[in-house]
PDB file of C-alpha atoms in Angstrom:
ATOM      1  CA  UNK A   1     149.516 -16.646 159.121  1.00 44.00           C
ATOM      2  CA  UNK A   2     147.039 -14.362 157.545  1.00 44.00           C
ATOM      3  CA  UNK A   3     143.480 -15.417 158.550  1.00 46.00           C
ATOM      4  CA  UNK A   4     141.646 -12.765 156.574  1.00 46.00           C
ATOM      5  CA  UNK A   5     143.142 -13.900 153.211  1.00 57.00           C
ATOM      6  CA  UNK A   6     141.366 -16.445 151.892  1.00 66.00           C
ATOM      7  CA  UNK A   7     143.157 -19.805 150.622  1.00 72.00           C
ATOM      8  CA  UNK A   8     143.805 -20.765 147.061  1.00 76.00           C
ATOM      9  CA  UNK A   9     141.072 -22.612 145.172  1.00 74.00           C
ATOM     10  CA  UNK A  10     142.659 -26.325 144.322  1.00 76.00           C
ATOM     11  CA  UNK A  11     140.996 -27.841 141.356  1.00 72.00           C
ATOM     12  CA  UNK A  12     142.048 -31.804 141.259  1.00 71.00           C
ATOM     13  CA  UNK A  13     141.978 -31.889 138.004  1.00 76.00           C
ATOM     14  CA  UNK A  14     144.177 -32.656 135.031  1.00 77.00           C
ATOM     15  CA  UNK A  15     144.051 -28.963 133.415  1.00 85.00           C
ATOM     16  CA  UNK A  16     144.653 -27.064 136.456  1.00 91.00           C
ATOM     17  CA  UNK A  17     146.768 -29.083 139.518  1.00 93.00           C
ATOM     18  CA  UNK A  18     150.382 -27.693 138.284  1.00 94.00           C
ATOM     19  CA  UNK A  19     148.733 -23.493 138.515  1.00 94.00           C
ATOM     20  CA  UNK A  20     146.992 -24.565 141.962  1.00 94.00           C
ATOM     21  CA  UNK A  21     150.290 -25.900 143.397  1.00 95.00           C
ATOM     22  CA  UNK A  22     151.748 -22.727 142.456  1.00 95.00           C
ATOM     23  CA  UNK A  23     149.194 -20.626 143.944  1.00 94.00           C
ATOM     24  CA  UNK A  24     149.791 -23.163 147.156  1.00 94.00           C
ATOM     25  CA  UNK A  25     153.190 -22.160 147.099  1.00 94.00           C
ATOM     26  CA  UNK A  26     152.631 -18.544 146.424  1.00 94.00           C
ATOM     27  CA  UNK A  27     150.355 -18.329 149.093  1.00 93.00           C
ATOM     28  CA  UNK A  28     152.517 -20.370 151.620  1.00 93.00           C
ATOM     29  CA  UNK A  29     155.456 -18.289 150.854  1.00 92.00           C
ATOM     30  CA  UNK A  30     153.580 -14.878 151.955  1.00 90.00           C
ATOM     31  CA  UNK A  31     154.206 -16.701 155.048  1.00 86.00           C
ATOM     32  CA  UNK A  32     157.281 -17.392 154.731  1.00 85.00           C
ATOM     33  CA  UNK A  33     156.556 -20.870 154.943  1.00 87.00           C
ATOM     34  CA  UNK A  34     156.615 -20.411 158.634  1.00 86.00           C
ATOM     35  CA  UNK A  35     154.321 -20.650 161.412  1.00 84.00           C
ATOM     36  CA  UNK A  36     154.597 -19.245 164.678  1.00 78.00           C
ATOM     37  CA  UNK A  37     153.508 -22.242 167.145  1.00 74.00           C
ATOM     38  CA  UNK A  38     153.754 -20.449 170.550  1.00 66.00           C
ATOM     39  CA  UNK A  39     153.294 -16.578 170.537  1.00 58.00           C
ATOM     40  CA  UNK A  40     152.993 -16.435 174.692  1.00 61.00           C
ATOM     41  CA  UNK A  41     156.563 -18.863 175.290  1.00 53.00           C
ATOM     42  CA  UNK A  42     158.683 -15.574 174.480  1.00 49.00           C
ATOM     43  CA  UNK A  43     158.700 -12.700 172.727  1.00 54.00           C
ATOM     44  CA  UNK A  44     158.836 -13.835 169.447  1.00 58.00           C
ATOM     45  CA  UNK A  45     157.367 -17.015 170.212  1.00 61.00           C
ATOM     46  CA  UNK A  46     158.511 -19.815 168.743  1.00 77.00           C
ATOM     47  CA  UNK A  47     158.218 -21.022 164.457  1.00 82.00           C
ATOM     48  CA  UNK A  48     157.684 -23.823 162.437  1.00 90.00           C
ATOM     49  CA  UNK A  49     159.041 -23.765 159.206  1.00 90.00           C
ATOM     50  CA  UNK A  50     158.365 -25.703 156.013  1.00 92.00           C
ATOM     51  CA  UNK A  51     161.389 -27.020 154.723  1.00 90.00           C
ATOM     52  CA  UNK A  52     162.471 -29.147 150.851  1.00 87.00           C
ATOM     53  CA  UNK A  53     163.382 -32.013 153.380  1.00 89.00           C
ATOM     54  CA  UNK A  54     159.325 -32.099 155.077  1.00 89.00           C
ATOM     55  CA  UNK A  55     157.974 -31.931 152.066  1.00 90.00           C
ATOM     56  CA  UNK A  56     160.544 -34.216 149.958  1.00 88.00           C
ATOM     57  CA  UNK A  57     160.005 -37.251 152.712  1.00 90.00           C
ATOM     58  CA  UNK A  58     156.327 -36.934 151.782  1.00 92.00           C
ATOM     59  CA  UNK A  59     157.110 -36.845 147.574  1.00 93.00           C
ATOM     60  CA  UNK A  60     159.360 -39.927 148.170  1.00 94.00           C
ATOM     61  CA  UNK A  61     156.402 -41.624 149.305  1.00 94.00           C
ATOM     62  CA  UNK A  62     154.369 -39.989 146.458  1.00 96.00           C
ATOM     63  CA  UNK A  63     156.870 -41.320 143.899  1.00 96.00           C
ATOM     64  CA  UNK A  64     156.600 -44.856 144.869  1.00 96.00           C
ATOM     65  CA  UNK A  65     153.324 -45.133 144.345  1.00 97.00           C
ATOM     66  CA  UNK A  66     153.309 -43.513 141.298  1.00 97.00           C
ATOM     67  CA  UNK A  67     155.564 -46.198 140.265  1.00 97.00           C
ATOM     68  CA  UNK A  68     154.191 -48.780 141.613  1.00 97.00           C
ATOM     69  CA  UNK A  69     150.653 -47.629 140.148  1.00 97.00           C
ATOM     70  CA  UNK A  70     152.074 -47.290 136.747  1.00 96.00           C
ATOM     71  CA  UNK A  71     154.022 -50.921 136.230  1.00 97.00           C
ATOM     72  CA  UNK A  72     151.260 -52.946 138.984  1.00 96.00           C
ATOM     73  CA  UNK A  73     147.934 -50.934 138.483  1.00 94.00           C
ATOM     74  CA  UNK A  74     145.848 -49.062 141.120  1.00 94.00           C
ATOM     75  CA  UNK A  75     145.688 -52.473 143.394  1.00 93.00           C
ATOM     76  CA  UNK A  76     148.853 -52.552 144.322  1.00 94.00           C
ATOM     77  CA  UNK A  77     148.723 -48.814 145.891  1.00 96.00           C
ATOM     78  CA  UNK A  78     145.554 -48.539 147.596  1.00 94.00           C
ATOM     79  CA  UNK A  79     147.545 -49.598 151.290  1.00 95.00           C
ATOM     80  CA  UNK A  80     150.682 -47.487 150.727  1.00 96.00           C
ATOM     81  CA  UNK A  81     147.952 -44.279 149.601  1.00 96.00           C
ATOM     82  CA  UNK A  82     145.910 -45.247 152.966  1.00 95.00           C
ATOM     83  CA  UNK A  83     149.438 -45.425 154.723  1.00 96.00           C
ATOM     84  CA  UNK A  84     150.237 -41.897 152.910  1.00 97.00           C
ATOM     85  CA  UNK A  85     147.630 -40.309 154.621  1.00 96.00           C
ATOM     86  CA  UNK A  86     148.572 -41.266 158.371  1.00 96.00           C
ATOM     87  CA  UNK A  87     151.987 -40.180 157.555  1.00 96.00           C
ATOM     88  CA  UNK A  88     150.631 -36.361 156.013  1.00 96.00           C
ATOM     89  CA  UNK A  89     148.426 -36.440 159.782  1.00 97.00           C
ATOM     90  CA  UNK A  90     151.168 -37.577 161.293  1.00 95.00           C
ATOM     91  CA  UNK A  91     153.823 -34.791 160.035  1.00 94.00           C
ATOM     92  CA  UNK A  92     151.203 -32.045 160.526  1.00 95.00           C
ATOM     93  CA  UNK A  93     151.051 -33.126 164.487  1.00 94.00           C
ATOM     94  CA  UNK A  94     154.439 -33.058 164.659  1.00 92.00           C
ATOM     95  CA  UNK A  95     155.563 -29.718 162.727  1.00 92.00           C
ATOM     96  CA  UNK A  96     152.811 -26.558 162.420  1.00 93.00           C
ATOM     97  CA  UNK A  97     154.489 -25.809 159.037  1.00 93.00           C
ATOM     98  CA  UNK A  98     153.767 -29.483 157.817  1.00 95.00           C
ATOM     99  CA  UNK A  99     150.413 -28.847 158.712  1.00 95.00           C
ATOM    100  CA  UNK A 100     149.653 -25.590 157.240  1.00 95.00           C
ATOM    101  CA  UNK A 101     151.184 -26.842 153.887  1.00 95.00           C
ATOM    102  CA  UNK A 102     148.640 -30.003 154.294  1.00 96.00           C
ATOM    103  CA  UNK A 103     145.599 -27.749 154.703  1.00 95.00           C
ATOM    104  CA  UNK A 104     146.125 -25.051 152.078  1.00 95.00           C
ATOM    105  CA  UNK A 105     147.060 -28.107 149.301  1.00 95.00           C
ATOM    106  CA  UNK A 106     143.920 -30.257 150.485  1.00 95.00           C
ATOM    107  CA  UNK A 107     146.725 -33.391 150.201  1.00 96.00           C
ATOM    108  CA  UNK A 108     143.784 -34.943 152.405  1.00 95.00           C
ATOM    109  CA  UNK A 109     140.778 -34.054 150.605  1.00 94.00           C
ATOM    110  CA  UNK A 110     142.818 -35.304 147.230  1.00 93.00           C
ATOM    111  CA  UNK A 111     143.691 -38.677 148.942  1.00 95.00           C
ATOM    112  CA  UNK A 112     139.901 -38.931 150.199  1.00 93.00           C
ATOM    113  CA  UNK A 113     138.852 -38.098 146.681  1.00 91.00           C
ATOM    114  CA  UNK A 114     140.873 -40.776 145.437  1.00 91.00           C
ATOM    115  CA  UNK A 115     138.722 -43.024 147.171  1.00 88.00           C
ATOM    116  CA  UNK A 116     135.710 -42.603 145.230  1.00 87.00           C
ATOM    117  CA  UNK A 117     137.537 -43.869 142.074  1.00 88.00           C
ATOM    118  CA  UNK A 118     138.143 -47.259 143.902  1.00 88.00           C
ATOM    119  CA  UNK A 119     137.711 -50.000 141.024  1.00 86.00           C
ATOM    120  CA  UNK A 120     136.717 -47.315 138.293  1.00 89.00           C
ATOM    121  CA  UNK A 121     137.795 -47.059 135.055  1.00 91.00           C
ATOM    122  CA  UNK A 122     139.468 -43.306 136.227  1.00 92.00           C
ATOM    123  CA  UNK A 123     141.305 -44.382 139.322  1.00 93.00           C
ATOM    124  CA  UNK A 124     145.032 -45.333 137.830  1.00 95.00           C
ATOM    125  CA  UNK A 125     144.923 -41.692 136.100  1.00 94.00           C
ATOM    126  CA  UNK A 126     143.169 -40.120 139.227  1.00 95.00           C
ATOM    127  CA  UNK A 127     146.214 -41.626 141.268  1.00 96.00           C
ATOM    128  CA  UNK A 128     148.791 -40.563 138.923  1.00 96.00           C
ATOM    129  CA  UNK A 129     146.999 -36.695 138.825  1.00 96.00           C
ATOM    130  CA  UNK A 130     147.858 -36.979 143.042  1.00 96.00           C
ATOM    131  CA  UNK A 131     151.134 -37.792 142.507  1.00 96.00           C
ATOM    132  CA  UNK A 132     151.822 -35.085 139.961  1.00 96.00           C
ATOM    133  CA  UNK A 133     150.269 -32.331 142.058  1.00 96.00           C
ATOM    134  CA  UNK A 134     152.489 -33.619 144.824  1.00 96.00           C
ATOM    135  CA  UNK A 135     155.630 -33.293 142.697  1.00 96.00           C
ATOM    136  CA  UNK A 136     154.933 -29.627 140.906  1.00 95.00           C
ATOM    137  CA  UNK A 137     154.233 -28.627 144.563  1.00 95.00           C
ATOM    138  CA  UNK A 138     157.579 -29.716 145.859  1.00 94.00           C
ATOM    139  CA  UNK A 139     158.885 -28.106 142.181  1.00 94.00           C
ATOM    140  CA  UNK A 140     157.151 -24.683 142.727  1.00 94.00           C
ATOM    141  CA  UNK A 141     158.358 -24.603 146.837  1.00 94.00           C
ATOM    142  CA  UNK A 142     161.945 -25.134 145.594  1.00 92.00           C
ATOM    143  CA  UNK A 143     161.517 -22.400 142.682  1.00 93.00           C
ATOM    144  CA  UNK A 144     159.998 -19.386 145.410  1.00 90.00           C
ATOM    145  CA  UNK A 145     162.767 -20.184 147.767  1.00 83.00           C
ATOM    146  CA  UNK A 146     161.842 -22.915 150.120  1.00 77.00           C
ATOM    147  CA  UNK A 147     164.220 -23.442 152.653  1.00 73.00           C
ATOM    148  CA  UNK A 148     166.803 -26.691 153.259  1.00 68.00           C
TER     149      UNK A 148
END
């Protein structure tokens, strides 16, 4: 993990979420979507890495509520997008990878935003913007080589 490079920029917005998940991914995969988790335990310590399984367990939950939002409205998805987020903190704590991909695509920062739209005329289309960004990331990962 490369400290001194700085992260990509994500813009949540409609114009610019499909280039900032491929930056994500770009960035991630300098890293070989890896991350080593315990330098001093041997010599190469040991490594987390990001695989299309992680990060499709996450978009499965994604594309739920993107149906659900879509035929019921925004109600119907405000518990499973409050569940979403304990089960993105929940991955990260259990897989370094997980967590790294969290960070660098602000998944948490976009749920939080999605907040702020509660009961406003923007908040089906803000919801449906998530769940788009969550897909062209998983899209872009498969494309530079994410692993099985």
């Amino acid at each position: 993990m490369n400290e001194k490079e700085e992260s990509p920029k994500v813009k949540f917005n409609q114009k610019d979420y499909v280039k900032c998940a491929e930056d994500v991914i770009k960035y991630l995969e300098k890293e070989e979507f890896s991350v080593i988790t315990n330098p001093k335990n041997s010599k190469r310590g040991s490594k987390d890495t990001l695989t299309t399984s992680a990060i499709r367990n996450i978009l499965s939950s994604t594309s739920e509520i993107y149906d659900m939002v879509r035929s019921q409205g925004p109600e119907a998805v405000r518990d499973k997008l409050a569940y979403l987020k304990v089960k993105l903190i929940y991955q990260s704590g259990r897989n370094a990878a997980v967590k790294r991909f969290v960070k660098v695509s602000k998944l948490i920062q976009a749920l939080d935003r999605l907040e702020r739209y509660y009961q406003k005329p923007d908040e089906k289309a803000m919801i449906i913007l998530f769940c788009r960004y969550m897909e062209a990331l998983v899209a872009y990962f498969k494309y530079y080589g994410g692993k099985d």
